[in-house]
Coordinates of C-alpha atoms in Angstrom, one line a residue:
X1 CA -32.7 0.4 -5.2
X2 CA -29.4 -0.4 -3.4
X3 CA -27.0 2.2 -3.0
X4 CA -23.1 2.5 -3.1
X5 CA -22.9 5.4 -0.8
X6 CA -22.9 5.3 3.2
X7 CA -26.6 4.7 4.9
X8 CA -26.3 8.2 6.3
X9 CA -26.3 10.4 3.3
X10 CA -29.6 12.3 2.4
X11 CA -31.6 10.4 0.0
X12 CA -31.7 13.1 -2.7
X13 CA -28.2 12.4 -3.4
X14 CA -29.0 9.8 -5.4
X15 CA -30.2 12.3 -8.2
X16 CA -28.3 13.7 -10.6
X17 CA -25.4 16.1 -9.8
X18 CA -26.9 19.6 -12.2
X19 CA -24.0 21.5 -11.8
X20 CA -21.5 18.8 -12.6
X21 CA -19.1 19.2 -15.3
X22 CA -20.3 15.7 -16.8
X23 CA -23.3 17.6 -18.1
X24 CA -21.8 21.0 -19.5
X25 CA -22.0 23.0 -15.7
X26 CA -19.3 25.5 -15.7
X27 CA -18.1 28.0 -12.8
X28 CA -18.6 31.4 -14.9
X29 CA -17.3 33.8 -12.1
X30 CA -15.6 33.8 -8.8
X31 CA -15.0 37.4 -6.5
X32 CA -11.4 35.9 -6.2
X33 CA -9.6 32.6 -6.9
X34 CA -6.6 33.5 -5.6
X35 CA -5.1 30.0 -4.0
X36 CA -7.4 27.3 -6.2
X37 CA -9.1 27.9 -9.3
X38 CA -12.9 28.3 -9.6
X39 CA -13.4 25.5 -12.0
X40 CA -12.9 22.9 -9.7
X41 CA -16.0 23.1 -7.9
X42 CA -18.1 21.3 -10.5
X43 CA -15.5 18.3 -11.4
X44 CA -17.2 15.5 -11.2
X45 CA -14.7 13.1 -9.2
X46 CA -14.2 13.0 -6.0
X47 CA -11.7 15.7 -4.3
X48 CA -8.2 14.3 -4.1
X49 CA -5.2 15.7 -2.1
X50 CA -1.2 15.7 -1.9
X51 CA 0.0 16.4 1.2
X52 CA 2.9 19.0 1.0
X53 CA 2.2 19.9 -2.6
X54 CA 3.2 23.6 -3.0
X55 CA 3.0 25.4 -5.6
X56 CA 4.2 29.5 -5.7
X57 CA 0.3 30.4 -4.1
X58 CA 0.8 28.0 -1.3
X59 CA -0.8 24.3 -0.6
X60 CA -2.5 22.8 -3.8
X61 CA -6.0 22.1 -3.4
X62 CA -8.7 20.4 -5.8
X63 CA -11.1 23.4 -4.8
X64 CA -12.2 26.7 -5.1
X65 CA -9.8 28.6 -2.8
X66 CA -9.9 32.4 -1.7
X67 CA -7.2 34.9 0.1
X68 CA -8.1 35.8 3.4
X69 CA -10.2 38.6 3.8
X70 CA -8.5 41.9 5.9
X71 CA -11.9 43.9 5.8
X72 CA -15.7 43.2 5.0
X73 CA -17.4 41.6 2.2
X74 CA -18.0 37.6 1.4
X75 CA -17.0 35.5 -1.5
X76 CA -18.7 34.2 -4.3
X77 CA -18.8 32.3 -7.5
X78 CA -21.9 32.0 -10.0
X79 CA -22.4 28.9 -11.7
X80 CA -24.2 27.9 -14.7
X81 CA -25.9 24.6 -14.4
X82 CA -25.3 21.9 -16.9
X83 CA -29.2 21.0 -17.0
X84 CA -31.8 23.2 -15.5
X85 CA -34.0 21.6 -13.5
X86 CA -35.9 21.6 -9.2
X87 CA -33.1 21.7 -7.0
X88 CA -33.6 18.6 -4.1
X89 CA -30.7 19.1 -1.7
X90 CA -26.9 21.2 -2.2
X91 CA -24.0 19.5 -1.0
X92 CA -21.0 22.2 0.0
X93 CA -17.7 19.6 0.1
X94 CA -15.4 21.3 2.4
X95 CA -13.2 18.3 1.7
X96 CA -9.4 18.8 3.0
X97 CA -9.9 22.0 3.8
X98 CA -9.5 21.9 7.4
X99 CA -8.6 25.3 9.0
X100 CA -9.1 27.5 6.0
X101 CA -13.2 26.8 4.9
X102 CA -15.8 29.1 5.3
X103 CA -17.8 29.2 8.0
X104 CA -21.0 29.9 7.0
X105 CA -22.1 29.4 3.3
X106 CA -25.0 30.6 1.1
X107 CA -26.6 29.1 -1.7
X108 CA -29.1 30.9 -4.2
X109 CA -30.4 30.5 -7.3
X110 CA -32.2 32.0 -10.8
X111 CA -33.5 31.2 -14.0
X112 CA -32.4 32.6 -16.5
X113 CA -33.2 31.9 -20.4
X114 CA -30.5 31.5 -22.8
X115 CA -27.0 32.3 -22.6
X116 CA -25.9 35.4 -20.2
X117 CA -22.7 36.7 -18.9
X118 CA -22.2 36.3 -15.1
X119 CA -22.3 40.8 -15.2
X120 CA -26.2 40.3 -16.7
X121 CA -26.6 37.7 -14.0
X122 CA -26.0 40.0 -11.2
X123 CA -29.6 41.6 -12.1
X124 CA -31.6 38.4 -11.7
X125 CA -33.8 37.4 -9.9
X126 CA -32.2 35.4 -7.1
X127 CA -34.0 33.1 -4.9
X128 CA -32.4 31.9 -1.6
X129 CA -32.0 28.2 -1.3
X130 CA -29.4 27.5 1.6
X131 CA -29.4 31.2 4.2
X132 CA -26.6 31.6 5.5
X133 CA -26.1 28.1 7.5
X134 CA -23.3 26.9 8.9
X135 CA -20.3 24.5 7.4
X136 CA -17.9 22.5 8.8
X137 CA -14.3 21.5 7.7
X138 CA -13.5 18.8 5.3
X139 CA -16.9 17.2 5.2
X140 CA -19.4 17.0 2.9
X141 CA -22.5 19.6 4.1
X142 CA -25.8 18.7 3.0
X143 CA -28.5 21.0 2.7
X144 CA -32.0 20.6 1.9
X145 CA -33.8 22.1 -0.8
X146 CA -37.7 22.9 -0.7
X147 CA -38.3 25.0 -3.8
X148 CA -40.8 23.4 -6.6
X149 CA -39.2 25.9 -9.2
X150 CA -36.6 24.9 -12.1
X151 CA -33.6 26.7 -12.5
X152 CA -30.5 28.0 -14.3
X153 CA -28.1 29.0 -12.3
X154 CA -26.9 28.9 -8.9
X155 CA -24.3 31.7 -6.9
X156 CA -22.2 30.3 -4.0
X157 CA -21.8 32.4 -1.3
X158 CA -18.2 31.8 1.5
X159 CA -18.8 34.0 4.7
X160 CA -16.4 35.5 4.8
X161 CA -13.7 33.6 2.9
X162 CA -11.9 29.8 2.6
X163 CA -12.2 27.1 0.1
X164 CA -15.2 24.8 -0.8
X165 CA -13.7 21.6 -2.5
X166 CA -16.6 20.9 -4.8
X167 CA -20.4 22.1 -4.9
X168 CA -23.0 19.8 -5.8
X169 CA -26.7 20.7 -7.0
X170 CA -28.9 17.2 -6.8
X171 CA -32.1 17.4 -8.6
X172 CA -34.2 16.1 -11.0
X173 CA -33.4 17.8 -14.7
X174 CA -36.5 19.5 -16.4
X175 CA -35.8 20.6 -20.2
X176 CA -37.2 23.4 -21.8
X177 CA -39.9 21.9 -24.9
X178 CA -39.0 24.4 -27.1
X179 CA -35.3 23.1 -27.4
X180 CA -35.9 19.4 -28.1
X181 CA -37.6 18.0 -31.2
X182 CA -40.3 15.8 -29.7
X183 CA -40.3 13.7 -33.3
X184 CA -36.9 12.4 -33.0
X185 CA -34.8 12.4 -29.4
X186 CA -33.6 10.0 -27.0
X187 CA -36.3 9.2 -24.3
X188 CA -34.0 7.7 -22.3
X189 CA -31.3 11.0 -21.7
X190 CA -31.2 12.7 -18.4
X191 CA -31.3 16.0 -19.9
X192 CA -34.8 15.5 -21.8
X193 CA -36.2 14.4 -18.4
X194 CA -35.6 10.7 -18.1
X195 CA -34.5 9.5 -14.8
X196 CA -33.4 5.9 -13.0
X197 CA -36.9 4.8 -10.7
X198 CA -34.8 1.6 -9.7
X199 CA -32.2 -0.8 -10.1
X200 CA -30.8 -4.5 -8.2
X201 CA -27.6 -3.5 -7.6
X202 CA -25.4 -0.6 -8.1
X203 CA -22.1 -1.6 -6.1
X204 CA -19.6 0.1 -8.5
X205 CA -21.3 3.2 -9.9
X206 CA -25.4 4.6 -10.6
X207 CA -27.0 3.4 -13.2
X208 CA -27.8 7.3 -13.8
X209 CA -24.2 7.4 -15.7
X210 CA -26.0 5.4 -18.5
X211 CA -28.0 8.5 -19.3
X212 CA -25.9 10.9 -19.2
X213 CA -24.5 12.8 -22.5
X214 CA -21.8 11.9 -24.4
X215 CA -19.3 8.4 -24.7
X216 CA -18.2 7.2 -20.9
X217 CA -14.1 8.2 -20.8
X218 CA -13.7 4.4 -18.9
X219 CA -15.6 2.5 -16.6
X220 CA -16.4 4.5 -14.1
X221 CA -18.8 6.8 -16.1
X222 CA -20.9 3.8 -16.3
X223 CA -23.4 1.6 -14.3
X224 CA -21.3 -1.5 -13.3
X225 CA -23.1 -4.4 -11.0
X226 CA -20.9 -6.4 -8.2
X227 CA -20.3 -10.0 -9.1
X228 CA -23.3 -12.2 -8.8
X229 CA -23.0 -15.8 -7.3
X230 CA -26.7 -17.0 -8.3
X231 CA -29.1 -17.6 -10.7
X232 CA -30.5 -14.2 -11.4
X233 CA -29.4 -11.2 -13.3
X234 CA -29.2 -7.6 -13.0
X235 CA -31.7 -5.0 -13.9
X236 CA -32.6 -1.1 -14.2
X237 CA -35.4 0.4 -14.9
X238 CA -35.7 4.3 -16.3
X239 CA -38.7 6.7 -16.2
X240 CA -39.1 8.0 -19.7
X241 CA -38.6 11.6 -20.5
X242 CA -42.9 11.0 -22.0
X243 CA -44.8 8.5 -23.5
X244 CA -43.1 7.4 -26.7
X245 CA -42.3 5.4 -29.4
X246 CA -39.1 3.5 -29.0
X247 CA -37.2 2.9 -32.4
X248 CA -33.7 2.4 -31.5
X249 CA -32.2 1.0 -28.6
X250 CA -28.5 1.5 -28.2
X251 CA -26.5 -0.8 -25.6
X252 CA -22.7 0.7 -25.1
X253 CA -20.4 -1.4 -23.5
X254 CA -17.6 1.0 -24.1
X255 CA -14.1 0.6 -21.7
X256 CA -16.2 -2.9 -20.1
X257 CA -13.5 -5.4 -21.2
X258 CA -13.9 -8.1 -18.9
X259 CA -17.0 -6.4 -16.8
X260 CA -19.7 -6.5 -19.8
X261 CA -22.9 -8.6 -19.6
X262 CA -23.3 -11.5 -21.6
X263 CA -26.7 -10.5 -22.7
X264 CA -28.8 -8.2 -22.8
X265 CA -33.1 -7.5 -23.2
X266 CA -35.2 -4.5 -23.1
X267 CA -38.5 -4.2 -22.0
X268 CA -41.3 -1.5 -22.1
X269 CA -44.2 -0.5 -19.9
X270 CA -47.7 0.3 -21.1
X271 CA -50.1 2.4 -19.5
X272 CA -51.7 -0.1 -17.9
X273 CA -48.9 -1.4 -16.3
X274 CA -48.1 -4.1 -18.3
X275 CA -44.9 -5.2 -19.5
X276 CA -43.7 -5.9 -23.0
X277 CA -40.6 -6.9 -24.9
X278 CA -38.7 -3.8 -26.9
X279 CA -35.7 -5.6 -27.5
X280 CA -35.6 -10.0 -26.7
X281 CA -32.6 -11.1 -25.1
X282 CA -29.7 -10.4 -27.1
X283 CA -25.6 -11.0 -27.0
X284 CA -23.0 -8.0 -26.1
X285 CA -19.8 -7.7 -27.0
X286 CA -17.0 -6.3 -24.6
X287 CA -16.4 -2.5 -25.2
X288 CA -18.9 -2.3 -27.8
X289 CA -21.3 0.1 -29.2
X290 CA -24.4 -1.5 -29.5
X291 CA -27.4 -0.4 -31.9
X292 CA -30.4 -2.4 -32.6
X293 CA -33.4 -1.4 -35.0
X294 CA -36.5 -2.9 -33.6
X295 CA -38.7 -4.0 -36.4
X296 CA -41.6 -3.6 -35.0
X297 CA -41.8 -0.2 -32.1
X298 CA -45.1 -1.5 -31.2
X299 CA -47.5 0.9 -28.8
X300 CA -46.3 3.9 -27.0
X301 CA -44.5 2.8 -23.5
X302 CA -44.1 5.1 -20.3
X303 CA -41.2 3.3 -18.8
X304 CA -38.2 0.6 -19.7
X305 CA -36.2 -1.9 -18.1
X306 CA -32.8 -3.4 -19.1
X307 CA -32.4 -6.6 -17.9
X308 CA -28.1 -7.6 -18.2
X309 CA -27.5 -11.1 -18.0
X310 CA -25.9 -12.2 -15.2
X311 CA -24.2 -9.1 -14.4
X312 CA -21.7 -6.5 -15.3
X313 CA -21.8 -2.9 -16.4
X314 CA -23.2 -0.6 -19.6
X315 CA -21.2 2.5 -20.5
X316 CA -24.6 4.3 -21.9
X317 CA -28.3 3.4 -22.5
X318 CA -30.1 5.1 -25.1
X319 CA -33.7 4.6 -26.4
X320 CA -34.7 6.4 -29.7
X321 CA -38.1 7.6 -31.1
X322 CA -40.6 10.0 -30.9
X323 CA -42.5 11.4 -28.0
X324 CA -46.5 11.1 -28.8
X325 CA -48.7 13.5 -28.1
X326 CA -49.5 13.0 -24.7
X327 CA -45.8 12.8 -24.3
X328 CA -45.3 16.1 -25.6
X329 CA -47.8 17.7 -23.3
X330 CA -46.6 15.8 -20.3
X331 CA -42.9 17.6 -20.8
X332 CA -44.8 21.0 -21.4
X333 CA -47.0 20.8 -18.3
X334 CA -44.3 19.7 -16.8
X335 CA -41.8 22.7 -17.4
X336 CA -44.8 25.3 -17.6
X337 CA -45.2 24.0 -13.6
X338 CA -41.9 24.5 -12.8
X339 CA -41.6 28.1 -14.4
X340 CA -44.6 30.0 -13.1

């Protein structure tokens, strides 16, 4: 799968961002937010800065920003992730903050069912993912993450005190089976456990947009191709969330005015690894939501592909059905692994 991010960044970047705002993550508690707000740790672009722009606390920054300490303790803000899920690698973005980030930085984590308050959080059981290592300045710091356990919530450690521009949680999203209704659900959403296994091209943006909840805002919170100059076409293929039954396929080429394909064909995977056609090859429109019935679902597939013809960009991909029974277990075994 090609990538549009430098060589030299960790290949578990490439997953999904769980604490990003995209999916619901939210900042629920900070010690102090005196200089930059809490919140803007989990937007989803990347930092921006203005140089010289004051406001009455000092230099604006698109960051978490804390007062300078004159005694002991450490900062910290607790966030709630938008999609639980095993944690691959934490990215601390120290970006623009050049003489005022922290030092050293901590990173933990819990799991936590339901809805609590940051106060019933501080009891939980919190696992250390990133100890205490060390951070540099207006850089993105990548750390690691060995831990074959889902989780919640993560708490963001400064030591002692600075600002941290943005705080990303890569990992692969694991939902809980009691919360989706395995008769009727999109097999193809992030948050039910679907994820991108490959793709010919992803020069503007990750095909992982495609799967992510709600309508793309514009273009960017899509999967958009570079301009091809032969005679093949473009192509992702997606990991369902289980074995399933696809009965609607949904092809959004929302804010894709002059980018959209031309065509487009689905394709599903069998167990035995054979391919066969979901939905034949079939004409977009520009900034158009899609949505085809297939007549016939045919036999339970593992795995799709969307071929766009020649290139372009989708807004959102969405697959429809049911999950069959060996589906259903799969996502249970699957989170009952992740939770013991």
């Amino acid at each position: 799968m090609e990538e549009n991010v430098a060589q030299d960044r960790p290949e578990w970047t490439a997953q999904p961002d769980l604490a990003s705002r995209r999916f619901g993550g939210t900042v629920m508690w900070a010690s102090d937010e005196l200089f930059a707000e809490k919140e803007n740790l989990v937007n989803p672009w990347v930092p921006a800065h203005r140089v010289e722009n004051f406001g009455p606390k000092g230099q604006v920054y698109d960051g978490w920003e804390t007062r300078r300490h004159r005694g002991p303790g450490d900062d910290q803000a607790v966030l709630r992730l938008g999609l639980g899920g095993v944690v691959s690698g934490v990215v601390v973005d120290t970006a623009f903050f050049k003489g005022n980030y922290p030092p050293f930085v901590s990173v933990e984590a819990a799991a936590v069912p339901g809805y609590p308050s940051a106060a019933e959080l501080a009891g939980a059981d919190w696992s250390v993912l990133v100890d205490r290592a060390p951070a540099a300045g207006d850089t993105e710091n990548f750390y690691r993450v060995s831990s074959p356990r889902r989780f919640t919530h993560v708490r963001l450690t400064q030591h002692p005190d600075g600002g941290v521009a943005r705080l990303r949680v890569h990992g692969a999203p694991v939902p809980d089976p009691a919360l989706l209704d395995p008769r009727s659900l999109d097999l193809a959403a992030l948050e039910n456990g679907a994820a991108v296994t490959g793709c010919s091209n992803m020069f503007y943006s990750s095909p992982n947009n495609m799967l992510i909840p709600g309508l793309a805002a514009h273009q960017a919170e899509g999967w958009e191709t570079a301009r091809r100059r032969d005679d093949g076409n473009d192509w992702a293929t997606v990991r369902l969330a289980g074995a399933g039954i696809v009965r609607f396929v949904e092809l959004d080429t929302g804010n894709l005015k002059g980018n959209a394909p031309g065509w487009a064909s689905v394709s599903g995977r069998l167990d035995e690894g054979e391919w066969v056609p979901l939905l034949p090859r079939t004409r977009l429109q520009p900034d158009t939501r899609h949505r085809f019935a297939l007549e016939d679902a045919g036999p339970p597939v593992t795995e799709a592909r969307l071929d766009i013809y020649p290139d372009g960009g989708l807004a959102r991909l969405r697959l429809l059905g049911e999950l069959t029974d060996r589906g259903r277990e799969a996502v249970t075994k699957r989170f009952q692994e992740t939770t013991g």
